[in-house]
Coordinates of C-alpha atoms in Angstrom, one line a residue:
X1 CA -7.9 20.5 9.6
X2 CA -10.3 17.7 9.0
X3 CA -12.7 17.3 11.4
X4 CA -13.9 14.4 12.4
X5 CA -17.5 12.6 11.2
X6 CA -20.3 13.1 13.0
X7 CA -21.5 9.5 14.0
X8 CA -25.3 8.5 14.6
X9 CA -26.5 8.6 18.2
X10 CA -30.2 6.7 18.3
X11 CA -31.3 5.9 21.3
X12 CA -34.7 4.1 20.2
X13 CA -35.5 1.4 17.8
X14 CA -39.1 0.8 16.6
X15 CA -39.7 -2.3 14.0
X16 CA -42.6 -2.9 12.4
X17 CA -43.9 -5.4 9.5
X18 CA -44.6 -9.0 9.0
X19 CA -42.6 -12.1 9.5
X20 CA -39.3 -10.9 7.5
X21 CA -39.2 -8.3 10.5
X22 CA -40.5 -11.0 12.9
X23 CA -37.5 -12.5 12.2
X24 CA -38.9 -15.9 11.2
X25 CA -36.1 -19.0 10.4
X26 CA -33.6 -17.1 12.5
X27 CA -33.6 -19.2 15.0
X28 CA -32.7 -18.0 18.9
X29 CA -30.9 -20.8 21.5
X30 CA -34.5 -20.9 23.3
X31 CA -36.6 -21.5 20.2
X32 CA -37.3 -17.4 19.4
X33 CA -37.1 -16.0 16.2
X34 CA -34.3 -13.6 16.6
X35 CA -34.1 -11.4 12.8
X36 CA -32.3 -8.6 11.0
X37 CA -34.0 -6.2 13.8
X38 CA -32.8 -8.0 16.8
X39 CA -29.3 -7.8 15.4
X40 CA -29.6 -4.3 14.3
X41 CA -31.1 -3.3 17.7
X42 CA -27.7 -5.1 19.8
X43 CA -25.7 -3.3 17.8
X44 CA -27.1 0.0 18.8
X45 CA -27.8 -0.8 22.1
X46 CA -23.8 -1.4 22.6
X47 CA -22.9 2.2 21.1
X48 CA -25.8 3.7 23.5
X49 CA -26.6 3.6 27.2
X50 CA -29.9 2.4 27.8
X51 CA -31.3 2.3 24.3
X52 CA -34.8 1.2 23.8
X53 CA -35.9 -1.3 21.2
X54 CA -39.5 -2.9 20.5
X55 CA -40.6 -5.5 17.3
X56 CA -44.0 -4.8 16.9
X57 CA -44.2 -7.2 13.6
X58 CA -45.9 -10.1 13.1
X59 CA -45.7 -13.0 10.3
X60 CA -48.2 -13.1 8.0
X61 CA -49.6 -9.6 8.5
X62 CA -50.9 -7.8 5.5
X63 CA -50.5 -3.9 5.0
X64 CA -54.0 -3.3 6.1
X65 CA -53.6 -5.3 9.3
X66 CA -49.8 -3.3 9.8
X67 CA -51.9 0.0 9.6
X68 CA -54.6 -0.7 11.7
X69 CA -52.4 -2.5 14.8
X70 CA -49.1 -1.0 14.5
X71 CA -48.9 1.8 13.2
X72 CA -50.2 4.2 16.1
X73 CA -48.7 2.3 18.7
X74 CA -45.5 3.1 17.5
X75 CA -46.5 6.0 16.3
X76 CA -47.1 7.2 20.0
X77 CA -44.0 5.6 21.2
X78 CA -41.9 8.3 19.2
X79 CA -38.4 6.6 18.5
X80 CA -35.9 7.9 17.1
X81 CA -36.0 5.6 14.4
X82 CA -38.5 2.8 12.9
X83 CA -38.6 0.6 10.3
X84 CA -41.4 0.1 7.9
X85 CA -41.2 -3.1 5.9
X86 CA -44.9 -4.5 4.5
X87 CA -47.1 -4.9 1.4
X88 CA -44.6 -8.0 0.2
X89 CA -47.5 -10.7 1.5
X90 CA -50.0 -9.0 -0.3
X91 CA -48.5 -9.3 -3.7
X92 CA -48.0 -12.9 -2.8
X93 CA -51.6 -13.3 -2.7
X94 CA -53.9 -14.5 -5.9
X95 CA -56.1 -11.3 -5.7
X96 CA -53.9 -8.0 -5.0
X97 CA -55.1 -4.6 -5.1
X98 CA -52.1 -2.6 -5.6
X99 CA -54.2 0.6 -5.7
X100 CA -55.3 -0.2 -2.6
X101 CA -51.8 -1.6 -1.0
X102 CA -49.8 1.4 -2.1
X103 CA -52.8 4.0 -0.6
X104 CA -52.6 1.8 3.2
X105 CA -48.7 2.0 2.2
X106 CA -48.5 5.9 1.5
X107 CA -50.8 6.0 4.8
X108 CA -48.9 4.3 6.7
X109 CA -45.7 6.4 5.8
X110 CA -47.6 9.5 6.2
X111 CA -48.1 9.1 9.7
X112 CA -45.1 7.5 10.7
X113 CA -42.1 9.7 9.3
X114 CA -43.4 13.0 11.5
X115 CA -43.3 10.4 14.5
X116 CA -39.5 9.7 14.5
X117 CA -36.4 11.2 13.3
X118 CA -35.6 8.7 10.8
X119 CA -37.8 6.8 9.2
X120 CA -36.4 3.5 7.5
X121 CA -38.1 2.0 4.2
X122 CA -37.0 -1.1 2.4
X123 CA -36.6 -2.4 -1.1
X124 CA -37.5 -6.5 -0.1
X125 CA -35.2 -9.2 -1.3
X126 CA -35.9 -11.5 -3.9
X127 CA -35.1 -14.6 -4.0
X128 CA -34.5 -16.1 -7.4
X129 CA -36.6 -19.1 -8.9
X130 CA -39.5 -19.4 -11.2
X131 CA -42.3 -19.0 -8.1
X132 CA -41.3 -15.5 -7.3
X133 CA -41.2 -14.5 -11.1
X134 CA -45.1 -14.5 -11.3
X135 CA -45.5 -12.1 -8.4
X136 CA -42.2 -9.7 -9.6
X137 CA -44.2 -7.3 -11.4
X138 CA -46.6 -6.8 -8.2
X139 CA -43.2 -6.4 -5.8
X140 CA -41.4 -4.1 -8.5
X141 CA -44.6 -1.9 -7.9
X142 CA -44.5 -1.9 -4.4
X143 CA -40.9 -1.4 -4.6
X144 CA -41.6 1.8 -6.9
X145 CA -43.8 3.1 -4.4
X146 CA -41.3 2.7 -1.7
X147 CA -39.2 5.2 -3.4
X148 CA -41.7 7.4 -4.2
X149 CA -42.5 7.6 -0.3
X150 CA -39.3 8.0 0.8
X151 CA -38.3 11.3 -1.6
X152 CA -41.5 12.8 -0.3
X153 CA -41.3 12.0 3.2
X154 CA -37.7 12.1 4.0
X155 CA -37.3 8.6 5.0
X156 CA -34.2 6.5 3.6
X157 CA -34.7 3.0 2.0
X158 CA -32.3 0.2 1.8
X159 CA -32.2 -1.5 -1.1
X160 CA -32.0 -5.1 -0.4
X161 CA -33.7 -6.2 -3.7
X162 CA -31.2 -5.0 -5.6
X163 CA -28.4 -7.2 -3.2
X164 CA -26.4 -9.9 -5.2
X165 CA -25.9 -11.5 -2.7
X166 CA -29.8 -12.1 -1.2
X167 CA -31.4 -13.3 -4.2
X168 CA -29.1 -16.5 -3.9
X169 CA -31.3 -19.6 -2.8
X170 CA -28.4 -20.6 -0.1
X171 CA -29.1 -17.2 1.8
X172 CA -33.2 -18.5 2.2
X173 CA -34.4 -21.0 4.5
X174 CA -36.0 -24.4 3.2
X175 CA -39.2 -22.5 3.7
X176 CA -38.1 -20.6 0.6
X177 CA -40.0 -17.8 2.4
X178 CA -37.5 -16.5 5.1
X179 CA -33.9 -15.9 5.1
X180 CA -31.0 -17.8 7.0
X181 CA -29.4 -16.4 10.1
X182 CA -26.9 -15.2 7.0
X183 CA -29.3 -13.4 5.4
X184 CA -30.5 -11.8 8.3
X185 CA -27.4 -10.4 9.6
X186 CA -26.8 -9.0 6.3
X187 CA -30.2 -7.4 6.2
X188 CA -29.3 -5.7 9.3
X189 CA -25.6 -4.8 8.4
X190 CA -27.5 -3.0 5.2
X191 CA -29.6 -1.0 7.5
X192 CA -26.5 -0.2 9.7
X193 CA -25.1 1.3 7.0
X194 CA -27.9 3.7 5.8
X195 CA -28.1 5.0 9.2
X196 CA -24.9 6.3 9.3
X197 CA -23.0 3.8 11.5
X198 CA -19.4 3.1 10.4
X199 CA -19.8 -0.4 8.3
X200 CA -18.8 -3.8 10.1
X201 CA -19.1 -5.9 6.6
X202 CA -18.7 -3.8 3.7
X203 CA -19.0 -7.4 1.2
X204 CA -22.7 -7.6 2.5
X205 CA -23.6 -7.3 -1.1
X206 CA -21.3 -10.0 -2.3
X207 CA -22.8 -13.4 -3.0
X208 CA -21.6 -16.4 -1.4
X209 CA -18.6 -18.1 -3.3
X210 CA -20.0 -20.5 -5.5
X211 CA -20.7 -24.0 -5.0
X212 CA -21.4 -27.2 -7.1
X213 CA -25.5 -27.6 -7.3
X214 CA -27.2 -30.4 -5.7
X215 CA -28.0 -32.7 -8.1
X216 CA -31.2 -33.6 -10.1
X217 CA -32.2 -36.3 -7.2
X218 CA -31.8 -33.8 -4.4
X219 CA -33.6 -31.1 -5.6
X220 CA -36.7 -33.6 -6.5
X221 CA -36.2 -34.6 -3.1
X222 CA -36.4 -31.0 -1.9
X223 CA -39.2 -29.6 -3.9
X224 CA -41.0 -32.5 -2.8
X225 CA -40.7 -31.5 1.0
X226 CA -41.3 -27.8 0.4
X227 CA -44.4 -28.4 -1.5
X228 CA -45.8 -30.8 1.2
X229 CA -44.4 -29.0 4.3
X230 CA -44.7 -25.4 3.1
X231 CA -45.9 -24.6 0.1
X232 CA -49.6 -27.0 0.3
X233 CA -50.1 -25.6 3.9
X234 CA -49.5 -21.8 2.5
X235 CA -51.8 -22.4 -0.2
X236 CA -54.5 -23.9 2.4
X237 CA -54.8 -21.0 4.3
X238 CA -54.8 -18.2 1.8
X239 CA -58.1 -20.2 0.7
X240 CA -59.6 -20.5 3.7
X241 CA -58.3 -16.7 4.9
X242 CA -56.3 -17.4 7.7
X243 CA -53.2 -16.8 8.7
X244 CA -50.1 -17.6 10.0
X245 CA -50.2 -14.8 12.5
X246 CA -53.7 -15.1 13.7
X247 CA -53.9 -14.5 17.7
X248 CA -50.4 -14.1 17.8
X249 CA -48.7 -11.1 19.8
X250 CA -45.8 -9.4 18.7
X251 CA -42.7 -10.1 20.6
X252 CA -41.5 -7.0 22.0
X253 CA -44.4 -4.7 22.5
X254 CA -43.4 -2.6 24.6
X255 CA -40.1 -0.1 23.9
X256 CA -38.0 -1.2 26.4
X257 CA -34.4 -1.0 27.7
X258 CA -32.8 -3.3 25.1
X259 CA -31.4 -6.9 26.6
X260 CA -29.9 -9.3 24.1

């Protein structure tokens, strides 16, 4: 007689990172950021009574900045899960010290996996265009590392850089930074899965059915409005170290009794 799975029964939810975890160009009815996290969080929530969910991340942070003022706050929380995404925005920046992002990386992981029952790493996605190609050896390091941890720490990782379907442009917001509500919920559907949980979209791998490209005007047009509402701006502060994130608190810092 077969008997009959054993399905996952979390109770807590602790998310921690930068703005992908944030949940940045996902945009709520009031104006929030809503994310992969949020998503992920409802979901659980509905299978358990009185589950608890906080999103510690903010945008912008580096992996320094995730060790130093999140890491022991959910570390003393003790979830039953949390989810570890960072590093990404120091590759992105001129001057990166991998030795020195994957040591706060292996340090962060070090004290976070005793701290909960599962601890969630991820492969980031990619999306594809000639920008992100000078930075891909740098995330492909980070990305190596992330395994690494994982094997020797027990944690899991979900391999969205390796996703079809998120390294298509449609699935990222004009921003070119942050995905669409799409990409979110299939961010969080991945993570669903590697949990355990019984899979509500098994094609969240499968890219998008293919359209005809905008034409040569269009995308002028567009690169024209990234570069002066995003990309200029970006550049700005990384010279002048600041921040997108400065003085901002996360949004859920406490690890509450989950309300959508």
């Amino acid at each position: 007689m077969q008997k009959n799975p054993v399905l996952p029964a979390h109770s807590s939810l602790v998310a921690i990172g930068d703005s992908f975890t944030e949940g940045m160009s996902d945009l709520a009815s009031d104006g929030s950021y809503r994310g992969w996290a949020d998503v992920l969080a409802g979901r659980m929530a509905a299978r358990t009574p009185g589950f608890r969910y906080a999103n510690l991340a903010v945008r912008g942070k580096l992996i320094g900045q995730i060790v130093e003022e999140q890491v022991d706050v959910a570390v003393a929380m003790r979830p039953d899960v949390i989810t570890l995404v960072g590093g990404l925005n120091d590759t992105l920046r001129p001057k990166c010290d991998m030795d020195r992002v994957r040591g706060l990386l292996s340090e962060a992981v070090e004290r976070l996996a005793p701290a909960c029952e599962q601890l969630v790493l991820m492969r980031s996605p990619g999306r594809q265009g000639p920008v992100l190609e000078r930075f891909r050896p740098r995330m492909e390091e980070l990305f190596d590392c992330v395994d690494e941890l994982a094997a020797r720490h027990g944690a899991v990782v979900v391999d969205l850089y390796g996703a079809p379907s998120l390294s298509d442009p449609r699935m990222w917001d004009v921003d070119r930074l942050h995905l669409t509500p799409e990409g979110h919920r299939r961010v969080a559907e991945a993570v669903w899965q590697t949990l355990g949980y019984d899979p509500e979209d098994t094609e969240w791998r499968t890219p998008m059915a293919a359209t005809a490209p905008p034409g040569w005007v269009a995308r002028r047009v567009e690169d024209a409005r990234f570069t002066k509402q995003y990309l200029l701006p970006w550049i700005g502060r990384r010279l002048t170290g600041r921040s997108s994130g400065d003085g901002r608190a996360p949004k859920r810092p406490e690890l509450l009794p989950y309300e959508a």
